[in-house]
JSON list of C-alpha atoms in Angstrom, two decimals:
[
{"chain": "A", "resi": 1, "resn": "MET", "atom": "CA", "xyz": [119.45, 82.57, 95.19]},
{"chain": "A", "resi": 2, "resn": "LYS", "atom": "CA", "xyz": [121.67, 85.61, 95.71]},
{"chain": "A", "resi": 3, "resn": "THR", "atom": "CA", "xyz": [119.53, 88.63, 94.97]},
{"chain": "A", "resi": 4, "resn": "THR", "atom": "CA", "xyz": [117.48, 91.36, 96.66]},
{"chain": "A", "resi": 5, "resn": "PRO", "atom": "CA", "xyz": [113.95, 92.74, 96.26]},
{"chain": "A", "resi": 6, "resn": "THR", "atom": "CA", "xyz": [115.44, 95.81, 94.54]},
{"chain": "A", "resi": 7, "resn": "LYS", "atom": "CA", "xyz": [117.22, 93.65, 91.96]},
{"chain": "A", "resi": 8, "resn": "CYS", "atom": "CA", "xyz": [113.98, 91.76, 91.37]},
{"chain": "A", "resi": 9, "resn": "VAL", "atom": "CA", "xyz": [112.24, 95.07, 90.67]},
{"chain": "A", "resi": 10, "resn": "ILE", "atom": "CA", "xyz": [114.94, 96.13, 88.22]},
{"chain": "A", "resi": 11, "resn": "GLU", "atom": "CA", "xyz": [114.62, 92.82, 86.37]},
{"chain": "A", "resi": 12, "resn": "LEU", "atom": "CA", "xyz": [110.83, 93.05, 86.21]},
{"chain": "A", "resi": 13, "resn": "LYS", "atom": "CA", "xyz": [110.87, 96.65, 84.98]},
{"chain": "A", "resi": 14, "resn": "SER", "atom": "CA", "xyz": [113.34, 95.67, 82.26]},
{"chain": "A", "resi": 15, "resn": "GLN", "atom": "CA", "xyz": [111.04, 92.85, 81.13]},
{"chain": "A", "resi": 16, "resn": "LEU", "atom": "CA", "xyz": [108.01, 95.15, 81.10]},
{"chain": "A", "resi": 17, "resn": "GLN", "atom": "CA", "xyz": [109.90, 97.76, 79.10]},
{"chain": "A", "resi": 18, "resn": "SER", "atom": "CA", "xyz": [110.80, 95.16, 76.47]},
{"chain": "A", "resi": 19, "resn": "LEU", "atom": "CA", "xyz": [107.14, 94.15, 76.25]},
{"chain": "A", "resi": 20, "resn": "ARG", "atom": "CA", "xyz": [106.07, 97.79, 75.88]},
{"chain": "A", "resi": 21, "resn": "LYS", "atom": "CA", "xyz": [108.50, 98.20, 72.98]},
{"chain": "A", "resi": 22, "resn": "LEU", "atom": "CA", "xyz": [107.12, 95.06, 71.34]},
{"chain": "A", "resi": 23, "resn": "ASP", "atom": "CA", "xyz": [103.57, 96.35, 71.78]},
{"chain": "A", "resi": 24, "resn": "ALA", "atom": "CA", "xyz": [104.51, 99.70, 70.20]},
{"chain": "A", "resi": 25, "resn": "LEU", "atom": "CA", "xyz": [106.11, 97.89, 67.26]},
{"chain": "A", "resi": 26, "resn": "ASN", "atom": "CA", "xyz": [103.06, 95.70, 66.76]},
{"chain": "A", "resi": 27, "resn": "GLN", "atom": "CA", "xyz": [100.71, 98.67, 66.77]},
{"chain": "A", "resi": 28, "resn": "LYS", "atom": "CA", "xyz": [102.98, 100.52, 64.34]},
{"chain": "A", "resi": 29, "resn": "GLN", "atom": "CA", "xyz": [102.80, 97.57, 61.96]},
{"chain": "A", "resi": 30, "resn": "PHE", "atom": "CA", "xyz": [99.00, 97.56, 62.13]},
{"chain": "A", "resi": 31, "resn": "SER", "atom": "CA", "xyz": [96.95, 100.06, 60.19]},
{"chain": "A", "resi": 32, "resn": "THR", "atom": "CA", "xyz": [93.21, 100.39, 59.61]},
{"chain": "A", "resi": 33, "resn": "ASP", "atom": "CA", "xyz": [94.16, 100.73, 55.94]},
{"chain": "A", "resi": 34, "resn": "SER", "atom": "CA", "xyz": [94.75, 97.12, 54.93]},
{"chain": "A", "resi": 35, "resn": "ARG", "atom": "CA", "xyz": [96.93, 98.24, 52.01]},
{"chain": "A", "resi": 36, "resn": "LYS", "atom": "CA", "xyz": [99.47, 99.72, 54.44]},
{"chain": "A", "resi": 37, "resn": "ALA", "atom": "CA", "xyz": [99.30, 97.17, 57.25]},
{"chain": "A", "resi": 38, "resn": "SER", "atom": "CA", "xyz": [101.80, 94.38, 57.75]},
{"chain": "A", "resi": 39, "resn": "LEU", "atom": "CA", "xyz": [99.63, 92.99, 60.56]},
{"chain": "A", "resi": 40, "resn": "THR", "atom": "CA", "xyz": [95.94, 92.18, 60.40]},
{"chain": "A", "resi": 41, "resn": "LYS", "atom": "CA", "xyz": [93.60, 93.09, 63.24]},
{"chain": "A", "resi": 42, "resn": "ASP", "atom": "CA", "xyz": [93.35, 89.45, 64.31]},
{"chain": "A", "resi": 43, "resn": "GLN", "atom": "CA", "xyz": [97.14, 89.11, 64.33]},
{"chain": "A", "resi": 44, "resn": "LEU", "atom": "CA", "xyz": [97.45, 92.26, 66.44]},
{"chain": "A", "resi": 45, "resn": "HIS", "atom": "CA", "xyz": [94.97, 90.86, 68.96]},
{"chain": "A", "resi": 46, "resn": "VAL", "atom": "CA", "xyz": [96.85, 87.55, 69.21]},
{"chain": "A", "resi": 47, "resn": "LEU", "atom": "CA", "xyz": [100.17, 89.36, 69.73]},
{"chain": "A", "resi": 48, "resn": "THR", "atom": "CA", "xyz": [98.60, 91.64, 72.34]},
{"chain": "A", "resi": 49, "resn": "GLU", "atom": "CA", "xyz": [97.42, 88.58, 74.26]},
{"chain": "A", "resi": 50, "resn": "ALA", "atom": "CA", "xyz": [100.92, 87.12, 74.10]},
{"chain": "A", "resi": 51, "resn": "ILE", "atom": "CA", "xyz": [102.40, 90.34, 75.52]},
{"chain": "A", "resi": 52, "resn": "PHE", "atom": "CA", "xyz": [99.86, 90.41, 78.35]},
{"chain": "A", "resi": 53, "resn": "PHE", "atom": "CA", "xyz": [100.50, 86.74, 79.12]},
{"chain": "A", "resi": 54, "resn": "ALA", "atom": "CA", "xyz": [104.26, 87.30, 79.24]},
{"chain": "A", "resi": 55, "resn": "ALA", "atom": "CA", "xyz": [103.80, 90.31, 81.54]},
{"chain": "A", "resi": 56, "resn": "PHE", "atom": "CA", "xyz": [101.62, 88.30, 83.90]},
{"chain": "A", "resi": 57, "resn": "ARG", "atom": "CA", "xyz": [104.17, 85.49, 83.98]},
{"chain": "A", "resi": 58, "resn": "SER", "atom": "CA", "xyz": [106.89, 88.02, 84.86]},
{"chain": "A", "resi": 59, "resn": "TYR", "atom": "CA", "xyz": [104.67, 89.41, 87.62]},
{"chain": "A", "resi": 60, "resn": "GLU", "atom": "CA", "xyz": [104.12, 85.92, 89.07]},
{"chain": "A", "resi": 61, "resn": "GLN", "atom": "CA", "xyz": [107.86, 85.26, 89.10]},
{"chain": "A", "resi": 62, "resn": "PHE", "atom": "CA", "xyz": [108.51, 88.62, 90.75]},
{"chain": "A", "resi": 63, "resn": "ILE", "atom": "CA", "xyz": [105.94, 88.05, 93.52]},
{"chain": "A", "resi": 64, "resn": "ARG", "atom": "CA", "xyz": [107.34, 84.57, 94.13]},
{"chain": "A", "resi": 65, "resn": "ASN", "atom": "CA", "xyz": [110.90, 85.83, 94.38]},
{"chain": "A", "resi": 66, "resn": "VAL", "atom": "CA", "xyz": [110.28, 88.81, 96.67]},
{"chain": "A", "resi": 67, "resn": "PHE", "atom": "CA", "xyz": [107.92, 86.80, 98.89]},
{"chain": "A", "resi": 68, "resn": "ILE", "atom": "CA", "xyz": [110.49, 84.07, 99.45]},
{"chain": "A", "resi": 69, "resn": "LEU", "atom": "CA", "xyz": [113.28, 86.62, 99.93]},
{"chain": "A", "resi": 70, "resn": "TYR", "atom": "CA", "xyz": [111.22, 88.26, 102.67]},
{"chain": "A", "resi": 71, "resn": "CYS", "atom": "CA", "xyz": [110.69, 84.84, 104.28]},
{"chain": "A", "resi": 72, "resn": "CYS", "atom": "CA", "xyz": [114.49, 84.44, 104.23]},
{"chain": "A", "resi": 73, "resn": "GLY", "atom": "CA", "xyz": [114.83, 87.67, 106.20]},
{"chain": "A", "resi": 74, "resn": "ILE", "atom": "CA", "xyz": [116.04, 89.79, 103.28]},
{"chain": "A", "resi": 75, "resn": "GLN", "atom": "CA", "xyz": [114.87, 93.32, 103.96]},
{"chain": "A", "resi": 76, "resn": "PRO", "atom": "CA", "xyz": [113.52, 95.73, 101.32]},
{"chain": "A", "resi": 77, "resn": "SER", "atom": "CA", "xyz": [114.96, 99.20, 100.91]},
{"chain": "A", "resi": 78, "resn": "ARG", "atom": "CA", "xyz": [113.39, 102.24, 102.58]},
{"chain": "A", "resi": 79, "resn": "ARG", "atom": "CA", "xyz": [110.81, 100.26, 104.57]},
{"chain": "A", "resi": 80, "resn": "LYS", "atom": "CA", "xyz": [110.21, 99.29, 108.15]},
{"chain": "A", "resi": 81, "resn": "LEU", "atom": "CA", "xyz": [111.58, 95.89, 109.10]},
{"chain": "A", "resi": 82, "resn": "ILE", "atom": "CA", "xyz": [109.88, 92.73, 107.89]},
{"chain": "A", "resi": 83, "resn": "HIS", "atom": "CA", "xyz": [109.44, 89.93, 110.43]},
{"chain": "A", "resi": 84, "resn": "PRO", "atom": "CA", "xyz": [109.21, 86.47, 108.83]},
{"chain": "A", "resi": 85, "resn": "PHE", "atom": "CA", "xyz": [108.09, 83.48, 110.89]},
{"chain": "A", "resi": 86, "resn": "LEU", "atom": "CA", "xyz": [110.34, 81.03, 109.03]},
{"chain": "A", "resi": 87, "resn": "LYS", "atom": "CA", "xyz": [114.03, 80.41, 109.66]},
{"chain": "A", "resi": 88, "resn": "PRO", "atom": "CA", "xyz": [115.10, 78.75, 106.40]},
{"chain": "A", "resi": 89, "resn": "LYS", "atom": "CA", "xyz": [118.67, 77.90, 105.50]},
{"chain": "A", "resi": 90, "resn": "THR", "atom": "CA", "xyz": [118.39, 78.96, 101.86]},
{"chain": "A", "resi": 91, "resn": "PHE", "atom": "CA", "xyz": [115.95, 80.41, 99.32]},
{"chain": "A", "resi": 92, "resn": "GLU", "atom": "CA", "xyz": [115.18, 76.91, 98.08]},
{"chain": "A", "resi": 93, "resn": "HIS", "atom": "CA", "xyz": [114.64, 75.66, 101.63]},
{"chain": "A", "resi": 94, "resn": "ALA", "atom": "CA", "xyz": [112.17, 78.49, 102.28]},
{"chain": "A", "resi": 95, "resn": "GLU", "atom": "CA", "xyz": [110.18, 77.57, 99.18]},
{"chain": "A", "resi": 96, "resn": "GLU", "atom": "CA", "xyz": [110.10, 73.92, 100.25]},
{"chain": "A", "resi": 97, "resn": "LEU", "atom": "CA", "xyz": [108.81, 74.88, 103.71]},
{"chain": "A", "resi": 98, "resn": "ILE", "atom": "CA", "xyz": [106.08, 77.09, 102.25]},
{"chain": "A", "resi": 99, "resn": "GLN", "atom": "CA", "xyz": [105.02, 74.52, 99.68]},
{"chain": "A", "resi": 100, "resn": "SER", "atom": "CA", "xyz": [104.99, 71.71, 102.24]},
{"chain": "A", "resi": 101, "resn": "SER", "atom": "CA", "xyz": [102.71, 68.94, 100.92]},
{"chain": "A", "resi": 102, "resn": "MET", "atom": "CA", "xyz": [101.00, 71.12, 98.28]},
{"chain": "A", "resi": 103, "resn": "PRO", "atom": "CA", "xyz": [101.62, 70.06, 94.66]},
{"chain": "A", "resi": 104, "resn": "PHE", "atom": "CA", "xyz": [102.50, 73.66, 93.71]},
{"chain": "A", "resi": 105, "resn": "LEU", "atom": "CA", "xyz": [102.31, 77.24, 95.00]},
{"chain": "A", "resi": 106, "resn": "ASP", "atom": "CA", "xyz": [99.82, 79.52, 93.28]},
{"chain": "A", "resi": 107, "resn": "TRP", "atom": "CA", "xyz": [101.31, 82.99, 92.77]},
{"chain": "A", "resi": 108, "resn": "SER", "atom": "CA", "xyz": [98.67, 84.11, 90.27]},
{"chain": "A", "resi": 109, "resn": "SER", "atom": "CA", "xyz": [95.86, 84.65, 92.78]},
{"chain": "A", "resi": 110, "resn": "PRO", "atom": "CA", "xyz": [96.24, 87.82, 94.89]},
{"chain": "A", "resi": 111, "resn": "ASP", "atom": "CA", "xyz": [93.89, 86.34, 97.50]},
{"chain": "A", "resi": 112, "resn": "CYS", "atom": "CA", "xyz": [96.11, 83.24, 97.87]},
{"chain": "A", "resi": 113, "resn": "VAL", "atom": "CA", "xyz": [99.27, 85.33, 98.09]},
{"chain": "A", "resi": 114, "resn": "ILE", "atom": "CA", "xyz": [97.76, 87.63, 100.74]},
{"chain": "A", "resi": 115, "resn": "GLU", "atom": "CA", "xyz": [96.61, 84.63, 102.79]},
{"chain": "A", "resi": 116, "resn": "ARG", "atom": "CA", "xyz": [100.08, 83.13, 102.48]},
{"chain": "A", "resi": 117, "resn": "ALA", "atom": "CA", "xyz": [101.66, 86.40, 103.58]},
{"chain": "A", "resi": 118, "resn": "GLN", "atom": "CA", "xyz": [99.52, 86.43, 106.71]},
{"chain": "A", "resi": 119, "resn": "THR", "atom": "CA", "xyz": [100.79, 82.93, 107.51]},
{"chain": "A", "resi": 120, "resn": "TYR", "atom": "CA", "xyz": [104.51, 83.50, 106.97]},
{"chain": "A", "resi": 121, "resn": "LEU", "atom": "CA", "xyz": [105.06, 87.24, 107.55]},
{"chain": "A", "resi": 122, "resn": "LYS", "atom": "CA", "xyz": [104.05, 89.20, 110.65]},
{"chain": "A", "resi": 123, "resn": "ASN", "atom": "CA", "xyz": [100.81, 91.05, 109.82]},
{"chain": "A", "resi": 124, "resn": "GLY", "atom": "CA", "xyz": [101.34, 89.92, 106.23]},
{"chain": "A", "resi": 125, "resn": "TYR", "atom": "CA", "xyz": [103.65, 92.92, 105.82]},
{"chain": "A", "resi": 126, "resn": "PRO", "atom": "CA", "xyz": [104.46, 94.24, 103.28]},
{"chain": "A", "resi": 127, "resn": "ILE", "atom": "CA", "xyz": [102.81, 91.88, 100.77]},
{"chain": "A", "resi": 128, "resn": "LYS", "atom": "CA", "xyz": [99.30, 92.16, 102.22]},
{"chain": "A", "resi": 129, "resn": "ASP", "atom": "CA", "xyz": [99.36, 95.96, 102.39]},
{"chain": "A", "resi": 130, "resn": "VAL", "atom": "CA", "xyz": [100.53, 96.43, 98.79]},
{"chain": "A", "resi": 131, "resn": "LEU", "atom": "CA", "xyz": [98.38, 93.80, 97.09]},
{"chain": "A", "resi": 132, "resn": "SER", "atom": "CA", "xyz": [95.24, 94.72, 99.04]},
{"chain": "A", "resi": 133, "resn": "LEU", "atom": "CA", "xyz": [95.33, 98.23, 97.55]},
{"chain": "A", "resi": 134, "resn": "LYS", "atom": "CA", "xyz": [95.18, 96.77, 94.02]},
{"chain": "A", "resi": 135, "resn": "LEU", "atom": "CA", "xyz": [93.08, 93.70, 94.76]},
{"chain": "A", "resi": 136, "resn": "ASP", "atom": "CA", "xyz": [90.33, 94.34, 92.20]},
{"chain": "A", "resi": 137, "resn": "GLU", "atom": "CA", "xyz": [92.84, 95.09, 89.45]},
{"chain": "A", "resi": 138, "resn": "LEU", "atom": "CA", "xyz": [94.89, 91.98, 90.27]},
{"chain": "A", "resi": 139, "resn": "ARG", "atom": "CA", "xyz": [91.77, 89.82, 90.18]},
{"chain": "A", "resi": 140, "resn": "ASP", "atom": "CA", "xyz": [90.97, 91.25, 86.74]},
{"chain": "A", "resi": 141, "resn": "LEU", "atom": "CA", "xyz": [94.51, 90.52, 85.60]},
{"chain": "A", "resi": 142, "resn": "LYS", "atom": "CA", "xyz": [94.08, 86.90, 86.62]},
{"chain": "A", "resi": 143, "resn": "ARG", "atom": "CA", "xyz": [90.68, 86.66, 84.90]},
{"chain": "A", "resi": 144, "resn": "ILE", "atom": "CA", "xyz": [92.12, 87.87, 81.61]},
{"chain": "A", "resi": 145, "resn": "ARG", "atom": "CA", "xyz": [95.17, 85.65, 81.97]},
{"chain": "A", "resi": 146, "resn": "ASN", "atom": "CA", "xyz": [92.99, 82.59, 82.61]},
{"chain": "A", "resi": 147, "resn": "HIS", "atom": "CA", "xyz": [90.75, 83.27, 79.63]},
{"chain": "A", "resi": 148, "resn": "ILE", "atom": "CA", "xyz": [93.75, 83.69, 77.33]},
{"chain": "A", "resi": 149, "resn": "ALA", "atom": "CA", "xyz": [95.21, 80.44, 78.65]},
{"chain": "A", "resi": 150, "resn": "HIS", "atom": "CA", "xyz": [92.07, 78.28, 78.74]},
{"chain": "A", "resi": 151, "resn": "MET", "atom": "CA", "xyz": [89.21, 79.82, 76.71]},
{"chain": "A", "resi": 152, "resn": "SER", "atom": "CA", "xyz": [86.93, 77.57, 78.77]},
{"chain": "A", "resi": 153, "resn": "LYS", "atom": "CA", "xyz": [83.29, 78.09, 79.81]},
{"chain": "A", "resi": 154, "resn": "GLU", "atom": "CA", "xyz": [84.43, 78.86, 83.35]},
{"chain": "A", "resi": 155, "resn": "SER", "atom": "CA", "xyz": [87.14, 81.33, 82.31]},
{"chain": "A", "resi": 156, "resn": "ARG", "atom": "CA", "xyz": [84.68, 83.03, 79.94]},
{"chain": "A", "resi": 157, "resn": "LEU", "atom": "CA", "xyz": [82.20, 83.66, 82.76]},
{"chain": "A", "resi": 158, "resn": "GLU", "atom": "CA", "xyz": [84.93, 85.33, 84.83]},
{"chain": "A", "resi": 159, "resn": "TYR", "atom": "CA", "xyz": [86.19, 87.29, 81.82]},
{"chain": "A", "resi": 160, "resn": "LEU", "atom": "CA", "xyz": [82.68, 88.59, 81.13]},
{"chain": "A", "resi": 161, "resn": "LYS", "atom": "CA", "xyz": [82.73, 90.30, 84.54]},
{"chain": "A", "resi": 162, "resn": "ILE", "atom": "CA", "xyz": [85.51, 92.58, 83.25]},
{"chain": "A", "resi": 163, "resn": "VAL", "atom": "CA", "xyz": [83.80, 93.18, 79.92]},
{"chain": "A", "resi": 164, "resn": "LYS", "atom": "CA", "xyz": [80.57, 94.10, 81.72]},
{"chain": "A", "resi": 165, "resn": "LYS", "atom": "CA", "xyz": [82.42, 96.58, 83.94]},
{"chain": "A", "resi": 166, "resn": "HIS", "atom": "CA", "xyz": [83.73, 98.32, 80.83]},
{"chain": "A", "resi": 167, "resn": "TYR", "atom": "CA", "xyz": [80.53, 98.44, 78.78]},
{"chain": "A", "resi": 168, "resn": "GLY", "atom": "CA", "xyz": [78.00, 98.47, 81.61]},
{"chain": "A", "resi": 169, "resn": "THR", "atom": "CA", "xyz": [76.47, 95.36, 80.05]},
{"chain": "A", "resi": 170, "resn": "VAL", "atom": "CA", "xyz": [77.64, 92.33, 78.10]},
{"chain": "A", "resi": 171, "resn": "PRO", "atom": "CA", "xyz": [77.74, 93.31, 74.38]},
{"chain": "A", "resi": 172, "resn": "LEU", "atom": "CA", "xyz": [76.22, 91.07, 71.72]},
{"chain": "A", "resi": 173, "resn": "LYS", "atom": "CA", "xyz": [79.71, 90.56, 70.29]},
{"chain": "A", "resi": 174, "resn": "VAL", "atom": "CA", "xyz": [82.16, 89.94, 73.13]},
{"chain": "A", "resi": 175, "resn": "PRO", "atom": "CA", "xyz": [85.69, 91.10, 72.26]},
{"chain": "A", "resi": 176, "resn": "ARG", "atom": "CA", "xyz": [88.44, 88.53, 72.61]},
{"chain": "A", "resi": 177, "resn": "PRO", "atom": "CA", "xyz": [91.01, 89.43, 75.30]},
{"chain": "A", "resi": 178, "resn": "GLY", "atom": "CA", "xyz": [93.52, 90.86, 72.81]},
{"chain": "A", "resi": 179, "resn": "GLU", "atom": "CA", "xyz": [90.89, 93.20, 71.40]},
{"chain": "A", "resi": 180, "resn": "PHE", "atom": "CA", "xyz": [89.66, 94.19, 74.86]},
{"chain": "A", "resi": 181, "resn": "LEU", "atom": "CA", "xyz": [93.19, 95.00, 76.02]},
{"chain": "A", "resi": 182, "resn": "LEU", "atom": "CA", "xyz": [93.47, 97.64, 73.29]},
{"chain": "A", "resi": 183, "resn": "LEU", "atom": "CA", "xyz": [90.32, 99.47, 74.40]},
{"chain": "A", "resi": 184, "resn": "THR", "atom": "CA", "xyz": [90.73, 102.69, 76.38]},
{"chain": "A", "resi": 185, "resn": "HIS", "atom": "CA", "xyz": [90.33, 102.07, 80.10]},
{"chain": "A", "resi": 186, "resn": "ARG", "atom": "CA", "xyz": [87.00, 103.34, 81.43]},
{"chain": "A", "resi": 187, "resn": "SER", "atom": "CA", "xyz": [88.61, 105.66, 84.02]},
{"chain": "A", "resi": 188, "resn": "SER", "atom": "CA", "xyz": [92.02, 106.29, 82.48]},
{"chain": "A", "resi": 189, "resn": "SER", "atom": "CA", "xyz": [93.49, 107.70, 79.29]},
{"chain": "A", "resi": 190, "resn": "SER", "atom": "CA", "xyz": [95.50, 104.49, 78.83]},
{"chain": "A", "resi": 191, "resn": "TYR", "atom": "CA", "xyz": [94.34, 101.42, 77.00]},
{"chain": "A", "resi": 192, "resn": "TYR", "atom": "CA", "xyz": [93.86, 98.35, 79.18]},
{"chain": "A", "resi": 193, "resn": "LEU", "atom": "CA", "xyz": [97.15, 96.63, 78.34]},
{"chain": "A", "resi": 194, "resn": "GLU", "atom": "CA", "xyz": [99.20, 99.67, 79.34]},
{"chain": "A", "resi": 195, "resn": "TYR", "atom": "CA", "xyz": [96.97, 100.28, 82.36]},
{"chain": "A", "resi": 196, "resn": "PHE", "atom": "CA", "xyz": [97.62, 96.74, 83.64]},
{"chain": "A", "resi": 197, "resn": "LEU", "atom": "CA", "xyz": [101.36, 96.96, 82.91]},
{"chain": "A", "resi": 198, "resn": "GLN", "atom": "CA", "xyz": [101.44, 100.14, 85.01]},
{"chain": "A", "resi": 199, "resn": "ILE", "atom": "CA", "xyz": [99.63, 98.35, 87.86]},
{"chain": "A", "resi": 200, "resn": "ILE", "atom": "CA", "xyz": [102.38, 95.70, 87.87]},
{"chain": "A", "resi": 201, "resn": "ASP", "atom": "CA", "xyz": [105.02, 98.45, 87.76]},
{"chain": "A", "resi": 202, "resn": "ASP", "atom": "CA", "xyz": [103.46, 100.28, 90.71]},
{"chain": "A", "resi": 203, "resn": "ILE", "atom": "CA", "xyz": [103.23, 97.10, 92.82]},
{"chain": "A", "resi": 204, "resn": "ALA", "atom": "CA", "xyz": [106.87, 96.30, 92.12]},
{"chain": "A", "resi": 205, "resn": "MET", "atom": "CA", "xyz": [108.04, 99.75, 93.16]},
{"chain": "A", "resi": 206, "resn": "GLN", "atom": "CA", "xyz": [106.22, 99.43, 96.48]},
{"chain": "A", "resi": 207, "resn": "LEU", "atom": "CA", "xyz": [107.87, 96.09, 97.24]},
{"chain": "A", "resi": 208, "resn": "LYS", "atom": "CA", "xyz": [111.51, 96.89, 96.45]}
]
C-alpha cells in the first residue's frame, strides 16, 4: 500500500465533505410543512443514520490505515518520530503480524485501538495521545453506530447512555438514532451529526 498518513487524511476529509453535502441536501428536501417536503421526517432520520454509518466506516478505515502505516515506519508530517516495534516487509505483512491468530482486528473501539497502539508503538504514540483526548466522544460514536447496525437489547442499553446524557434522564419516547443525531448538541451550537463529523475531522488532522 503506497500512501502516507497525510494522503489518508485528505481522502477521509473528502469523504466527510461528500457526506456533509448529502446531509445538507437531505435537510433541504425536508420541510415541517408536509405540502412542501419531498422527504418525510422518518425518511430524513433513516438517511441521517446512513450518513453517520458511512462516516464511521470511513473513520475505521482511516484509523486502520494510519495505524498500520506507523507500524511500517512511515512517519507523519510535523511530528516527533514514531518508533514502531514491528519490522514488517509490507503493509499487508504488518497487518498479518498484528492480527496474528485473531479472526479480525477491531478498529471501531477506541479502547482496543489504544491498547493495540501500546503494544506495537513506543508509548502508544501518537495514536494513544490523540484518541485518549476524545475517548468519551469516540465511545459515543461506537454506541450510536452499534445501535444503528443491530437495534438489539444490548445496543439499546448502551445507546440510552448517550440519550440520558443529553436529556438528563431517559425520555418516555426515546428518539431513534437518526432523530437524535439531528438534535442540537448539549454543549455546542452544532447538531450531533455535525459535531461527531467534526470530532473525526479533528482526530484525522492530529494524525497526519
